[in-house]
Short mmCIF file of C-alpha atoms in Angstrom, two decimals:
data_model
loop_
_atom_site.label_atom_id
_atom_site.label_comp_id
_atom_site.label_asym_id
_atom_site.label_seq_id
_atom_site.Cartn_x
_atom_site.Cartn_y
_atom_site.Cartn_z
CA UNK A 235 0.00 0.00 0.00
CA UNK A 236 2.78 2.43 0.44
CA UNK A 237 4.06 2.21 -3.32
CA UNK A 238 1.03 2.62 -4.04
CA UNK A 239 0.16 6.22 -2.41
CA UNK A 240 4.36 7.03 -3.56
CA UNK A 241 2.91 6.43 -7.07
CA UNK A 242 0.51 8.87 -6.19
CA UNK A 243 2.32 11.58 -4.92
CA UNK A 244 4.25 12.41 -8.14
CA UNK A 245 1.38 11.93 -10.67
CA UNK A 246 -0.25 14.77 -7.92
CA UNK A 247 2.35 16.95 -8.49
CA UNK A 248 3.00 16.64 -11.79
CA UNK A 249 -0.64 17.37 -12.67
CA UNK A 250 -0.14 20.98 -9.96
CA UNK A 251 2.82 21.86 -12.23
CA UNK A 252 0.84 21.18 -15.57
CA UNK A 253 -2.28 23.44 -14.14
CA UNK A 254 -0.90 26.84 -15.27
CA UNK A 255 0.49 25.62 -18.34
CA UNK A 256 -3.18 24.49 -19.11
CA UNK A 257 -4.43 28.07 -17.86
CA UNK A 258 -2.17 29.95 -20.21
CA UNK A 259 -2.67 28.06 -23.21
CA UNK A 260 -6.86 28.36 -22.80
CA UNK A 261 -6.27 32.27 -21.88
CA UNK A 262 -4.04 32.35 -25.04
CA UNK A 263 -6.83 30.77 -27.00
CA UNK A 264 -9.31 33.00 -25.53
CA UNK A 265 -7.64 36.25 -25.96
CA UNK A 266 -6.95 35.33 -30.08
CA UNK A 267 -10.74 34.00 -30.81
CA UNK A 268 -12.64 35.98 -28.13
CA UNK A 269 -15.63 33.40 -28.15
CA UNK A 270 -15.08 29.54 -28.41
CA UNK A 271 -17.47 26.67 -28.22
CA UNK A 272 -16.42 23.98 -25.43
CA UNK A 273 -15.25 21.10 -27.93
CA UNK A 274 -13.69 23.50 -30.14
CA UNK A 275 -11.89 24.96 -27.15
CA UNK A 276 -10.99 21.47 -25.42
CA UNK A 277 -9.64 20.12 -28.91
CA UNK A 278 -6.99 23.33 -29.67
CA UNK A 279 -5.69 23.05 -25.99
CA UNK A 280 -5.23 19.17 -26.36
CA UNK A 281 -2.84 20.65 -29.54
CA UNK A 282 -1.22 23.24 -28.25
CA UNK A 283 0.24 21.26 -25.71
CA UNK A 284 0.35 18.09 -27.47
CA UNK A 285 4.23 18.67 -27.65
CA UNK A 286 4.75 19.19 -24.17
CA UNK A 287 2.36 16.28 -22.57
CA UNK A 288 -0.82 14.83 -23.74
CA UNK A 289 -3.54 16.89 -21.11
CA UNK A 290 -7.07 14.92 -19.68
CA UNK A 291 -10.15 16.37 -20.80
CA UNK A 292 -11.61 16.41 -17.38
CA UNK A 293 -8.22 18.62 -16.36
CA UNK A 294 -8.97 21.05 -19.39
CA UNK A 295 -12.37 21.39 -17.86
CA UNK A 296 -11.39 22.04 -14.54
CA UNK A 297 -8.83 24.87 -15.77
CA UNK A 298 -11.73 26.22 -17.48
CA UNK A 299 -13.86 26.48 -14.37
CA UNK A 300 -10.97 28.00 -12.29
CA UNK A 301 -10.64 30.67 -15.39
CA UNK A 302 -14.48 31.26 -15.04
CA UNK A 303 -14.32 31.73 -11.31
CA UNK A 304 -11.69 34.32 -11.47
CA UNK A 305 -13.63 35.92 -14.31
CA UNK A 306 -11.27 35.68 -17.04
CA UNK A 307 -14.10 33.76 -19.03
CA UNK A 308 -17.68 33.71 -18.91
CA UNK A 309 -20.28 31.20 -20.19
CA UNK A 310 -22.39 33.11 -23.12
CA UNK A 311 -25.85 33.92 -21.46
CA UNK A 312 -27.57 32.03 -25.44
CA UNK A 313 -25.36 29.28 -25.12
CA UNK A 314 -23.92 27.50 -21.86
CA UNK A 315 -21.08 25.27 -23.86
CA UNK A 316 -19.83 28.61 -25.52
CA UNK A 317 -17.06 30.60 -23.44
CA UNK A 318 -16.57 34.38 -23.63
CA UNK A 319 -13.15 35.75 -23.11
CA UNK A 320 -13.06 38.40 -20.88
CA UNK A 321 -10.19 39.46 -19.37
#
């Protein structure tokens, strides 16, 4: 059980390190397009960092509701799976 929470541990804080590299690229994305659907926006972060490390989905997502609770993106008011860039 202890190799198991060791295995753990690194995989943790590699994915903390990875978290503002996944911020930056959406906010980079963002700021160039202005207003992105969610697919759209989850598939040109995926290739953006594709040379760096292959990001989850469900981390992407997460980013994207950090961004949105510090109000650097908003969901458009028409259409909830379209983001706003507002920063």
């Amino acid at each position: 059980k202890e190799r198991e929470g060791e295995k753990r541990d690194p995989r943790h804080k590699v994915d903390e390190d990875r978290k503002p590299q996944v911020e930056a690229a959406i906010v980079r994305i963002m700021k160039s397009r202005k207003l992105l659907d969610h697919n759209i926006l989850i598939t040109e972060v995926t290739e953006q960092l594709r040379p760096r490390f292959l990001p989850d989905p469900g981390m992407i997502k997460k980013r994207i509701e950090s961004l949105i609770e510090r109000e650097f993106l908003e969901r458009d008011k028409a259409d909830w799976r379209v983001y706003k860039y507002l920063a």
